[in-house]
Each structure stands twice: as structure tokens, then as C-alpha cells.
Amino acid sequence: MLELDLSATSIDLTRTICDVPSVSDDETVLADAIDVAVRALPHLDVHRDGDTIVARTDRGRAQRVVIAGHIDTVPINGNVPTRDIEIDGEAYVWGRGTVDMKAGVAVQLKLAAELSDPRVDITWMWYDHEEVDADLDGLARLAARRPDLFAADFAILGEPSNGQVEGGCNGNLRAIVRTHGVRAHSARAWIGENAIHKAAPVLARLAEYRPREVPVEGLVYREGLSAVRIGGGIAGNVIPDLCEVEVNYRFAPSRSIAEAEEHVRNVLEGFEVEVVDVAAGARPGLDAPLAQEFLAAVGGEARPKYGWTDVARFSALGVPAVNYGPGDPHLAHHDEERVPIAQIEAVEHGLRAWLTAR
């Protein structure tokens, strides 16, 4: 069984947990190791739900903060095990999960072990199935079963943010746009109706689409509407009767789910549109007193989070939440995924200083 040494540095912990494959649906080995490691800590009460581990301090503090991170990754593509590299004089840990988001999890595990008497009570959450459909997400499952565990005054999600605070997140919608035709032999194409050809106006509208930049509580979120997949065709000599274009809409947190769906249908008016997955965004959450204290403690200027993250789940429960973790979001899921060692150290220092300040 994998054993985690929580007395190791957060950099060594990053290497260790990244070298354990935990692609979505295969998180159990890493979840087991985290479970065993944190149960050995007397200052934490531990709860497990599937491959989601929750560990809580209970010091009777007036305020509680949730600090969370997902333990799954996208599929590995020759980038495990990790290795140390240097680019332009800067040291990195390279490999799948280093950015999204095991370096953040490593920092959290290190601090969970060491901070037995923090200034606020802390609920640590390490969860499964973040990288797949929203209905499989470990936090969503936990929120449905144990909403009491989410009670907090503020939440921090360790998503990669270059070691800067990123407030809220865009919403995320996926839809299938279908065009229909009539099958025929391709030698007599005029007898049929080509569904793939009928999809050309869909692609044209998406190519011409200009996304909005939307100010929300002092942060400017950029939207996006894109074709991300297309499928159609029966055989090399058959005119296709169906074509499906998958569309992804990233929408500012000022839009509701209903408004986002209406916008997509308006842009693609005249076509069959089926929304297959949608998750609301989260407003910045920076007006909460604890958020202001945290931002002041770690320094820098808050930025918007363009991608969707699980801060939205906390926001939906009335808990203001921000993203704060090591790693460049542009390298999340990239085959050259790598995290600067200095950022791991900086995020650990920032969290430690804030959580122990008196």
C-alpha cells in the first residue's frame, strides 16, 4: 500500500502523489493513502465518502474555512513519472497532475499535518471525479449527502492560479447541435440530403461569434462559445443523415443557467440544440471579510477565473470562495504540464502565514 510521509516537503509530496496515477475513475489508491495518513493525525476528525476524504479541526474557533483540492487528473500521455527540469534558470517539477492540481493538494496535505492549532477551524477536502461530468463530481456527491460539512465562512480551492488569488469562475455549458438529412448512395448524392453539409452554417456562426468581456464585482470575465467536437457519417459511400456538433459555452458568473441556455439557443436559432451538461459560475466572493484578510495576507491583485471550478459549488451554498494554487492554468492538461518549485513554496508560505497569524 502507498504510504505518504506528511513530514516531507511539499515539493517531495508533489512528486510522490503525481507519480501515483489517479485518472478520473481510478483515484482509490491515492485516496486510500491520504485517508490513512490523515487518520494518523490526532487533531483531525476524518470522514470518507467514496474516494473523497474530509479532515476537520475542531478547536472551537469563531470562524471556519474550507480548503479543498481534487485528486484526479486527466489521462496520462507519457508524462508520468515526474522529473525535475530547468527552463531559463527556473526549477520545475514536470509531469501529469503537477499543475492540475496535485501540487496544490501536496501543500494542503503538508499544512493539514502541521497546523494543529490554526487561527480558524479548517475543513480540508480532497475529492474525486473533478475532471469529468459534473454529476460525478465528488464535491457534488458530498454536498448532497453531508451538506453540514460545507458549513464555513470562506473557502479556498487549490486550483492552479500561478500563486495568485483568482475570484469566482465562469459557468460552463455543453450542448449538442444536430442537423438532419436523408441517406443516399454517394454516387447519387443528389437523391439524399447531406447532414454534414447542413452543419456548415452552425460552424460559421460559431466562427463569427465575438465573446463578451463582462465586469462582475470589479473583475472582468471573458466568455467563449466554441465548437469542441463534430461527428457524422455512416460509411465512405453513404450520404450522412445526421451530424452532431458539440458546443461549449463559458459564461460570466453574472448570467444564470437559464440565461446561458437562452443565449446559446438564440445564437444557434433554427437548429436543434440539446443542452447536455451545465454548471453555474461563481461570483468573485472577495467582499467577505475573511476573503479580504486572505487577499491582503498573500499579496497581489485578485484576478478572474476564466475556467469553471468547484468554487461554484461553495458559492451555491452561500460560502464565498476563491481559487489559490501553484501552477500556470495554461499548462493544465498540457502534455508539458509543469509547476515551478518556487510557486509551490510560495503558496505553502502564503497559506501557512495566513492560517497561523494571530
mmCIF file of C-alpha atoms in Angstrom:
data_model
loop_
_atom_site.group_PDB
_atom_site.id
_atom_site.type_symbol
_atom_site.label_atom_id
_atom_site.label_comp_id
_atom_site.label_asym_id
_atom_site.label_seq_id
_atom_site.Cartn_x
_atom_site.Cartn_y
_atom_site.Cartn_z
ATOM 1 C CA MET A 1 0.000 0.000 0.000
ATOM 2 C CA LEU A 2 1.213 3.507 -0.812
ATOM 3 C CA GLU A 3 2.379 5.399 2.288
ATOM 4 C CA LEU A 4 2.509 9.186 2.358
ATOM 5 C CA ASP A 5 5.106 10.864 4.548
ATOM 6 C CA LEU A 6 3.452 14.141 5.519
ATOM 7 C CA SER A 7 6.676 15.298 7.189
ATOM 8 C CA ALA A 8 8.288 15.512 3.740
ATOM 9 C CA THR A 9 8.494 18.823 1.929
ATOM 10 C CA SER A 10 5.525 19.883 -0.151
ATOM 11 C CA ILE A 11 7.794 19.546 -3.202
ATOM 12 C CA ASP A 12 8.620 15.926 -2.397
ATOM 13 C CA LEU A 13 4.936 15.275 -1.685
ATOM 14 C CA THR A 14 4.107 16.734 -5.090
ATOM 15 C CA ARG A 15 6.478 14.276 -6.752
ATOM 16 C CA THR A 16 5.104 11.358 -4.728
ATOM 17 C CA ILE A 17 1.408 11.904 -5.389
ATOM 18 C CA CYS A 18 1.959 12.809 -9.044
ATOM 19 C CA ASP A 19 3.774 9.515 -9.530
ATOM 20 C CA VAL A 20 0.610 7.716 -8.378
ATOM 21 C CA PRO A 21 -1.763 7.506 -11.362
ATOM 22 C CA SER A 22 -5.198 8.808 -10.387
ATOM 23 C CA VAL A 23 -7.014 9.451 -13.637
ATOM 24 C CA SER A 24 -10.735 10.022 -13.017
ATOM 25 C CA ASP A 25 -12.377 6.686 -12.054
ATOM 26 C CA ASP A 26 -9.027 5.428 -10.744
ATOM 27 C CA GLU A 27 -8.450 7.535 -7.616
ATOM 28 C CA THR A 28 -8.763 4.825 -4.951
ATOM 29 C CA VAL A 29 -5.046 4.109 -4.421
ATOM 30 C CA LEU A 30 -4.284 7.761 -3.765
ATOM 31 C CA ALA A 31 -7.476 8.269 -1.734
ATOM 32 C CA ASP A 32 -6.559 5.275 0.458
ATOM 33 C CA ALA A 33 -3.106 6.722 1.106
ATOM 34 C CA ILE A 34 -4.491 10.135 2.024
ATOM 35 C CA ASP A 35 -7.110 8.530 4.271
ATOM 36 C CA VAL A 36 -4.513 6.523 6.210
ATOM 37 C CA ALA A 37 -2.127 9.473 6.513
ATOM 38 C CA VAL A 38 -4.641 11.971 7.892
ATOM 39 C CA ARG A 39 -6.343 9.479 10.222
ATOM 40 C CA ALA A 40 -2.997 9.189 11.997
ATOM 41 C CA LEU A 41 -3.196 12.870 12.938
ATOM 42 C CA PRO A 42 -4.910 13.274 16.352
ATOM 43 C CA HIS A 43 -6.024 16.871 15.738
ATOM 44 C CA LEU A 44 -8.206 15.915 12.752
ATOM 45 C CA ASP A 45 -11.634 14.279 12.605
ATOM 46 C CA VAL A 46 -11.843 12.313 9.352
ATOM 47 C CA HIS A 47 -14.844 11.395 7.199
ATOM 48 C CA ARG A 48 -14.728 9.438 3.941
ATOM 49 C CA ASP A 49 -17.286 9.317 1.150
ATOM 50 C CA GLY A 50 -16.182 7.099 -1.725
ATOM 51 C CA ASP A 51 -12.800 8.487 -2.742
ATOM 52 C CA THR A 52 -13.417 11.869 -1.111
ATOM 53 C CA ILE A 53 -11.632 12.493 2.190
ATOM 54 C CA VAL A 54 -12.681 15.221 4.651
ATOM 55 C CA ALA A 55 -10.489 16.103 7.647
ATOM 56 C CA ARG A 56 -11.567 18.761 10.164
ATOM 57 C CA THR A 57 -10.066 20.602 13.094
ATOM 58 C CA ASP A 58 -12.429 21.370 15.963
ATOM 59 C CA ARG A 59 -10.747 23.960 18.151
ATOM 60 C CA GLY A 60 -13.909 25.960 18.824
ATOM 61 C CA ARG A 61 -12.791 28.897 16.697
ATOM 62 C CA ALA A 62 -15.305 31.608 15.802
ATOM 63 C CA GLN A 63 -14.755 31.051 12.073
ATOM 64 C CA ARG A 64 -14.239 28.075 9.773
ATOM 65 C CA VAL A 65 -12.507 27.864 6.393
ATOM 66 C CA VAL A 66 -12.782 25.042 3.862
ATOM 67 C CA ILE A 67 -9.617 24.292 1.873
ATOM 68 C CA ALA A 68 -10.185 21.799 -0.936
ATOM 69 C CA GLY A 69 -8.474 20.107 -3.848
ATOM 70 C CA HIS A 70 -9.287 17.337 -6.304
ATOM 71 C CA ILE A 71 -7.058 14.275 -6.534
ATOM 72 C CA ASP A 72 -7.951 13.078 -10.041
ATOM 73 C CA THR A 73 -6.230 14.016 -13.287
ATOM 74 C CA VAL A 74 -6.953 13.857 -16.985
ATOM 75 C CA PRO A 75 -5.461 10.822 -18.808
ATOM 76 C CA ILE A 76 -1.707 10.291 -18.723
ATOM 77 C CA ASN A 77 0.167 10.708 -22.004
ATOM 78 C CA GLY A 78 3.738 9.657 -21.366
ATOM 79 C CA ASN A 79 4.138 12.249 -18.590
ATOM 80 C CA VAL A 80 4.382 10.008 -15.523
ATOM 81 C CA PRO A 81 6.646 9.559 -13.606
ATOM 82 C CA THR A 82 7.592 13.120 -12.778
ATOM 83 C CA ARG A 83 11.000 14.571 -13.367
ATOM 84 C CA ASP A 84 12.825 17.733 -12.357
ATOM 85 C CA ILE A 85 13.603 20.143 -15.175
ATOM 86 C CA GLU A 86 15.021 23.642 -15.556
ATOM 87 C CA ILE A 87 13.843 26.278 -18.035
ATOM 88 C CA ASP A 88 15.584 29.648 -18.264
ATOM 89 C CA GLY A 89 17.131 29.103 -14.870
ATOM 90 C CA GLU A 90 13.850 28.225 -13.103
ATOM 91 C CA ALA A 91 13.319 24.815 -11.488
ATOM 92 C CA TYR A 92 10.132 22.863 -12.197
ATOM 93 C CA VAL A 93 8.508 19.549 -11.349
ATOM 94 C CA TRP A 94 7.262 18.181 -14.685
ATOM 95 C CA GLY A 95 4.503 15.604 -15.149
ATOM 96 C CA ARG A 96 0.778 14.889 -15.247
ATOM 97 C CA GLY A 97 -1.076 16.490 -12.369
ATOM 98 C CA THR A 98 1.720 18.814 -11.278
ATOM 99 C CA VAL A 99 -0.394 21.825 -12.273
ATOM 100 C CA ASP A 100 -3.940 20.453 -12.118
ATOM 101 C CA MET A 101 -3.775 20.112 -9.187
ATOM 102 C CA LYS A 102 -1.601 17.799 -7.170
ATOM 103 C CA ALA A 103 0.965 20.436 -6.213
ATOM 104 C CA GLY A 104 -1.896 22.295 -4.523
ATOM 105 C CA VAL A 105 -3.036 19.078 -2.838
ATOM 106 C CA ALA A 106 0.525 18.410 -1.644
ATOM 107 C CA VAL A 107 0.666 21.835 0.008
ATOM 108 C CA GLN A 108 -2.698 21.183 1.660
ATOM 109 C CA LEU A 109 -1.626 17.785 2.990
ATOM 110 C CA LYS A 110 1.583 19.247 4.395
ATOM 111 C CA LEU A 111 -0.303 22.029 6.185
ATOM 112 C CA ALA A 112 -3.078 19.712 7.373
ATOM 113 C CA ALA A 113 -0.448 17.643 9.162
ATOM 114 C CA GLU A 114 1.375 20.572 10.724
ATOM 115 C CA LEU A 115 -1.329 23.093 11.619
ATOM 116 C CA SER A 116 -2.842 21.567 14.727
ATOM 117 C CA ASP A 117 -3.753 24.949 16.242
ATOM 118 C CA PRO A 118 -4.754 27.299 13.387
ATOM 119 C CA ARG A 119 -6.345 30.733 13.872
ATOM 120 C CA VAL A 120 -9.581 29.445 12.296
ATOM 121 C CA ASP A 121 -11.008 25.958 12.250
ATOM 122 C CA ILE A 122 -10.226 24.250 8.944
ATOM 123 C CA THR A 123 -12.137 21.679 6.924
ATOM 124 C CA TRP A 124 -9.755 20.003 4.474
ATOM 125 C CA MET A 125 -11.406 18.288 1.486
ATOM 126 C CA TRP A 126 -9.654 16.058 -1.070
ATOM 127 C CA TYR A 127 -12.115 14.783 -3.637
ATOM 128 C CA ASP A 128 -12.571 12.610 -6.711
ATOM 129 C CA HIS A 129 -14.021 12.969 -10.221
ATOM 130 C CA GLU A 130 -13.496 16.673 -10.832
ATOM 131 C CA GLU A 131 -12.200 16.205 -14.370
ATOM 132 C CA VAL A 132 -15.363 14.533 -15.711
ATOM 133 C CA ASP A 133 -19.086 15.324 -15.970
ATOM 134 C CA ALA A 134 -20.460 17.485 -13.179
ATOM 135 C CA ASP A 135 -22.875 14.808 -11.949
ATOM 136 C CA LEU A 136 -19.907 12.563 -10.987
ATOM 137 C CA ASP A 137 -18.028 15.227 -9.020
ATOM 138 C CA GLY A 138 -17.045 14.124 -5.517
ATOM 139 C CA LEU A 139 -17.896 17.505 -4.007
ATOM 140 C CA ALA A 140 -21.363 17.415 -5.557
ATOM 141 C CA ARG A 141 -21.940 13.957 -4.126
ATOM 142 C CA LEU A 142 -20.682 15.016 -0.707
ATOM 143 C CA ALA A 143 -22.800 18.172 -0.702
ATOM 144 C CA ALA A 144 -25.915 16.089 -1.368
ATOM 145 C CA ARG A 145 -25.114 13.579 1.391
ATOM 146 C CA ARG A 146 -23.405 15.758 4.012
ATOM 147 C CA PRO A 147 -24.175 19.442 3.460
ATOM 148 C CA ASP A 148 -23.212 20.079 7.090
ATOM 149 C CA LEU A 149 -19.561 19.506 6.176
ATOM 150 C CA PHE A 150 -19.679 22.561 3.894
ATOM 151 C CA ALA A 151 -20.665 24.986 6.661
ATOM 152 C CA ALA A 152 -17.968 27.676 6.580
ATOM 153 C CA ASP A 153 -17.306 31.402 6.413
ATOM 154 C CA PHE A 154 -14.905 31.163 3.458
ATOM 155 C CA ALA A 155 -13.454 28.543 1.094
ATOM 156 C CA ILE A 156 -10.197 28.228 -0.832
ATOM 157 C CA LEU A 157 -9.860 25.847 -3.778
ATOM 158 C CA GLY A 158 -6.314 24.897 -4.729
ATOM 159 C CA GLU A 159 -6.845 25.191 -8.480
ATOM 160 C CA PRO A 160 -3.789 26.432 -10.394
ATOM 161 C CA SER A 161 -3.667 30.220 -10.372
ATOM 162 C CA ASN A 162 0.062 30.998 -10.685
ATOM 163 C CA GLY A 163 0.089 31.502 -6.936
ATOM 164 C CA GLN A 164 -2.324 34.434 -7.250
ATOM 165 C CA VAL A 165 -5.874 34.765 -5.934
ATOM 166 C CA GLU A 166 -8.488 34.201 -8.640
ATOM 167 C CA GLY A 167 -12.035 35.092 -7.677
ATOM 168 C CA GLY A 168 -15.115 33.127 -8.683
ATOM 169 C CA CYS A 169 -15.314 31.358 -12.027
ATOM 170 C CA ASN A 170 -17.146 31.296 -15.331
ATOM 171 C CA GLY A 171 -20.087 28.972 -15.803
ATOM 172 C CA ASN A 172 -19.771 26.016 -18.168
ATOM 173 C CA LEU A 173 -22.390 24.687 -20.596
ATOM 174 C CA ARG A 174 -22.158 21.892 -23.164
ATOM 175 C CA ALA A 175 -24.744 21.396 -25.882
ATOM 176 C CA ILE A 176 -25.213 19.161 -28.921
ATOM 177 C CA VAL A 177 -26.371 20.861 -32.119
ATOM 178 C CA ARG A 178 -27.904 18.416 -34.613
ATOM 179 C CA THR A 179 -28.542 18.684 -38.322
ATOM 180 C CA HIS A 180 -30.574 16.059 -40.183
ATOM 181 C CA GLY A 181 -30.567 14.818 -43.768
ATOM 182 C CA VAL A 182 -31.529 11.862 -45.915
ATOM 183 C CA ARG A 183 -29.274 8.881 -46.609
ATOM 184 C CA ALA A 184 -28.370 8.011 -50.162
ATOM 185 C CA HIS A 185 -25.590 6.370 -52.143
ATOM 186 C CA SER A 186 -22.777 8.870 -52.594
ATOM 187 C CA ALA A 187 -22.709 8.064 -56.327
ATOM 188 C CA ARG A 188 -26.188 9.605 -56.454
ATOM 189 C CA ALA A 189 -25.723 12.280 -53.834
ATOM 190 C CA TRP A 190 -28.482 14.456 -55.293
ATOM 191 C CA ILE A 191 -31.071 11.930 -54.133
ATOM 192 C CA GLY A 192 -30.135 12.454 -50.484
ATOM 193 C CA GLU A 193 -29.587 15.410 -48.166
ATOM 194 C CA ASN A 194 -26.150 15.752 -46.588
ATOM 195 C CA ALA A 195 -26.441 16.436 -42.842
ATOM 196 C CA ILE A 196 -22.732 17.294 -42.563
ATOM 197 C CA HIS A 197 -23.089 19.990 -45.215
ATOM 198 C CA LYS A 198 -26.075 21.373 -43.306
ATOM 199 C CA ALA A 199 -23.795 21.904 -40.290
ATOM 200 C CA ALA A 200 -21.744 24.497 -42.178
ATOM 201 C CA PRO A 201 -23.930 27.432 -41.001
ATOM 202 C CA VAL A 202 -23.519 26.242 -37.397
ATOM 203 C CA LEU A 203 -19.736 26.398 -37.718
ATOM 204 C CA ALA A 204 -19.959 29.753 -39.493
ATOM 205 C CA ARG A 205 -21.980 31.293 -36.657
ATOM 206 C CA LEU A 206 -19.529 29.993 -34.090
ATOM 207 C CA ALA A 207 -16.533 31.237 -36.089
ATOM 208 C CA GLU A 208 -18.105 34.700 -36.335
ATOM 209 C CA TYR A 209 -19.126 34.822 -32.663
ATOM 210 C CA ARG A 210 -17.447 37.549 -30.606
ATOM 211 C CA PRO A 211 -17.336 36.810 -26.874
ATOM 212 C CA ARG A 212 -18.285 39.384 -24.262
ATOM 213 C CA GLU A 213 -15.998 40.739 -21.572
ATOM 214 C CA VAL A 214 -18.194 41.164 -18.501
ATOM 215 C CA PRO A 215 -17.329 43.151 -15.339
ATOM 216 C CA VAL A 216 -18.565 41.398 -12.191
ATOM 217 C CA GLU A 217 -17.812 42.973 -8.815
ATOM 218 C CA GLY A 218 -14.572 44.517 -10.009
ATOM 219 C CA LEU A 219 -13.250 41.548 -12.027
ATOM 220 C CA VAL A 220 -13.643 41.211 -15.805
ATOM 221 C CA TYR A 221 -14.652 37.757 -17.051
ATOM 222 C CA ARG A 222 -14.192 36.767 -20.710
ATOM 223 C CA GLU A 223 -16.808 34.477 -22.219
ATOM 224 C CA GLY A 224 -16.387 31.966 -25.035
ATOM 225 C CA LEU A 225 -18.619 29.928 -27.357
ATOM 226 C CA SER A 226 -16.800 27.227 -29.307
ATOM 227 C CA ALA A 227 -17.294 24.043 -31.284
ATOM 228 C CA VAL A 228 -15.259 21.384 -29.481
ATOM 229 C CA ARG A 229 -16.263 18.198 -31.335
ATOM 230 C CA ILE A 230 -18.068 17.185 -34.508
ATOM 231 C CA GLY A 231 -19.362 13.810 -35.664
ATOM 232 C CA GLY A 232 -21.308 12.383 -38.574
ATOM 233 C CA GLY A 233 -21.180 9.833 -41.340
ATOM 234 C CA ILE A 234 -22.108 6.193 -41.868
ATOM 235 C CA ALA A 235 -19.713 4.848 -44.466
ATOM 236 C CA GLY A 236 -17.404 6.056 -47.204
ATOM 237 C CA ASN A 237 -20.102 5.696 -49.851
ATOM 238 C CA VAL A 238 -23.181 6.932 -47.957
ATOM 239 C CA ILE A 239 -24.565 10.449 -47.708
ATOM 240 C CA PRO A 240 -24.989 11.045 -43.929
ATOM 241 C CA ASP A 241 -28.395 11.704 -42.435
ATOM 242 C CA LEU A 242 -27.114 13.067 -39.088
ATOM 243 C CA CYS A 243 -24.371 15.411 -37.947
ATOM 244 C CA GLU A 244 -23.719 16.467 -34.355
ATOM 245 C CA VAL A 245 -21.639 19.462 -33.291
ATOM 246 C CA GLU A 246 -20.717 19.676 -29.599
ATOM 247 C CA VAL A 247 -20.598 23.268 -28.399
ATOM 248 C CA ASN A 248 -19.028 24.600 -25.205
ATOM 249 C CA TYR A 249 -20.137 27.914 -23.716
ATOM 250 C CA ARG A 250 -18.139 29.584 -20.942
ATOM 251 C CA PHE A 251 -20.330 32.300 -19.445
ATOM 252 C CA ALA A 252 -19.737 35.067 -16.933
ATOM 253 C CA PRO A 253 -20.991 34.459 -13.366
ATOM 254 C CA SER A 254 -23.476 37.294 -13.780
ATOM 255 C CA ARG A 255 -25.523 35.009 -16.069
ATOM 256 C CA SER A 256 -27.849 32.382 -14.619
ATOM 257 C CA ILE A 257 -28.045 28.899 -16.089
ATOM 258 C CA ALA A 258 -31.365 29.776 -17.705
ATOM 259 C CA GLU A 259 -29.863 32.911 -19.279
ATOM 260 C CA ALA A 260 -26.879 30.938 -20.558
ATOM 261 C CA GLU A 261 -29.118 28.331 -22.188
ATOM 262 C CA GLU A 262 -31.256 31.051 -23.760
ATOM 263 C CA HIS A 263 -28.158 32.766 -25.163
ATOM 264 C CA VAL A 264 -26.878 29.580 -26.822
ATOM 265 C CA ARG A 265 -30.283 28.856 -28.332
ATOM 266 C CA ASN A 266 -30.517 32.430 -29.637
ATOM 267 C CA VAL A 267 -27.089 32.256 -31.272
ATOM 268 C CA LEU A 268 -27.994 28.915 -32.868
ATOM 269 C CA GLU A 269 -31.608 29.750 -33.635
ATOM 270 C CA GLY A 270 -33.114 27.499 -36.303
ATOM 271 C CA PHE A 271 -31.088 24.451 -35.277
ATOM 272 C CA GLU A 272 -31.874 21.590 -32.916
ATOM 273 C CA VAL A 273 -29.995 22.263 -29.663
ATOM 274 C CA GLU A 274 -29.821 19.864 -26.714
ATOM 275 C CA VAL A 275 -28.102 21.051 -23.524
ATOM 276 C CA VAL A 276 -26.323 18.003 -22.088
ATOM 277 C CA ASP A 277 -24.324 19.456 -19.177
ATOM 278 C CA VAL A 278 -24.321 22.790 -17.384
ATOM 279 C CA ALA A 279 -22.780 24.210 -14.230
ATOM 280 C CA ALA A 280 -23.337 27.697 -12.871
ATOM 281 C CA GLY A 281 -20.461 30.082 -12.366
ATOM 282 C CA ALA A 282 -19.472 31.733 -9.095
ATOM 283 C CA ARG A 283 -19.294 35.411 -8.287
ATOM 284 C CA PRO A 284 -15.867 36.616 -7.093
ATOM 285 C CA GLY A 285 -16.548 36.180 -3.361
ATOM 286 C CA LEU A 286 -13.997 38.825 -2.459
ATOM 287 C CA ASP A 287 -16.304 41.015 -0.393
ATOM 288 C CA ALA A 288 -16.314 38.619 2.575
ATOM 289 C CA PRO A 289 -14.151 39.836 5.487
ATOM 290 C CA LEU A 290 -12.088 36.624 5.543
ATOM 291 C CA ALA A 291 -11.531 36.911 1.794
ATOM 292 C CA GLN A 292 -10.244 40.450 2.228
ATOM 293 C CA GLU A 293 -7.923 39.326 5.020
ATOM 294 C CA PHE A 294 -6.667 36.439 2.913
ATOM 295 C CA LEU A 295 -6.033 38.617 -0.140
ATOM 296 C CA ALA A 296 -4.122 41.132 1.956
ATOM 297 C CA ALA A 297 -2.060 38.375 3.577
ATOM 298 C CA VAL A 298 -0.943 36.618 0.391
ATOM 299 C CA GLY A 299 -0.489 39.838 -1.598
ATOM 300 C CA GLY A 300 -1.113 40.643 -5.194
ATOM 301 C CA GLU A 301 -4.229 41.728 -7.049
ATOM 302 C CA ALA A 302 -7.199 39.389 -7.460
ATOM 303 C CA ARG A 303 -7.942 38.143 -10.971
ATOM 304 C CA PRO A 304 -10.954 36.440 -12.553
ATOM 305 C CA LYS A 305 -11.030 32.671 -13.103
ATOM 306 C CA TYR A 306 -11.980 32.035 -16.733
ATOM 307 C CA GLY A 307 -12.427 28.284 -16.398
ATOM 308 C CA TRP A 308 -15.106 26.591 -14.308
ATOM 309 C CA THR A 309 -14.018 25.308 -10.906
ATOM 310 C CA ASP A 310 -15.703 23.903 -7.840
ATOM 311 C CA VAL A 311 -15.731 27.309 -6.176
ATOM 312 C CA ALA A 312 -19.164 27.399 -7.813
ATOM 313 C CA ARG A 313 -20.368 24.619 -5.502
ATOM 314 C CA PHE A 314 -19.390 26.645 -2.450
ATOM 315 C CA SER A 315 -20.906 29.804 -3.893
ATOM 316 C CA ALA A 316 -24.207 27.964 -4.472
ATOM 317 C CA LEU A 317 -24.207 27.025 -0.777
ATOM 318 C CA GLY A 318 -23.638 30.635 0.268
ATOM 319 C CA VAL A 319 -19.926 30.218 1.044
ATOM 320 C CA PRO A 320 -17.681 32.825 -0.656
ATOM 321 C CA ALA A 321 -14.791 31.048 -2.355
ATOM 322 C CA VAL A 322 -11.608 31.793 -4.304
ATOM 323 C CA ASN A 323 -9.011 29.835 -6.262
ATOM 324 C CA TYR A 324 -5.428 29.829 -4.986
ATOM 325 C CA GLY A 325 -2.808 27.312 -6.017
ATOM 326 C CA PRO A 326 0.572 26.806 -7.684
ATOM 327 C CA GLY A 327 0.850 26.271 -11.422
ATOM 328 C CA ASP A 328 0.020 28.079 -14.642
ATOM 329 C CA PRO A 329 -3.599 27.365 -15.697
ATOM 330 C CA HIS A 330 -2.474 27.488 -19.334
ATOM 331 C CA LEU A 331 -0.490 24.287 -18.693
ATOM 332 C CA ALA A 332 -3.373 22.378 -17.074
ATOM 333 C CA HIS A 333 -3.982 19.175 -19.092
ATOM 334 C CA HIS A 334 -0.991 20.033 -21.320
ATOM 335 C CA ASP A 335 1.449 17.244 -22.171
ATOM 336 C CA GLU A 336 4.233 19.553 -20.917
ATOM 337 C CA GLU A 337 2.448 20.155 -17.601
ATOM 338 C CA ARG A 338 4.953 21.514 -15.089
ATOM 339 C CA VAL A 339 4.880 23.567 -11.912
ATOM 340 C CA PRO A 340 7.569 25.985 -10.688
ATOM 341 C CA ILE A 341 9.067 24.788 -7.424
ATOM 342 C CA ALA A 342 9.144 28.412 -6.226
ATOM 343 C CA GLN A 343 5.351 28.649 -6.636
ATOM 344 C CA ILE A 344 4.777 25.535 -4.529
ATOM 345 C CA GLU A 345 6.875 27.075 -1.784
ATOM 346 C CA ALA A 346 5.188 30.477 -2.121
ATOM 347 C CA VAL A 347 1.657 29.062 -1.872
ATOM 348 C CA GLU A 348 2.615 26.993 1.159
ATOM 349 C CA HIS A 349 4.117 30.088 2.791
ATOM 350 C CA GLY A 350 1.078 32.232 1.977
ATOM 351 C CA LEU A 351 -1.438 29.750 3.373
ATOM 352 C CA ARG A 352 0.670 28.976 6.425
ATOM 353 C CA ALA A 353 1.202 32.632 7.284
ATOM 354 C CA TRP A 354 -2.494 33.461 6.988
ATOM 355 C CA LEU A 355 -3.722 30.394 8.879
ATOM 356 C CA THR A 356 -1.328 30.929 11.783
ATOM 357 C CA ALA A 357 -1.478 34.740 12.116
ATOM 358 C CA ARG A 358 -2.842 35.880 15.478
#
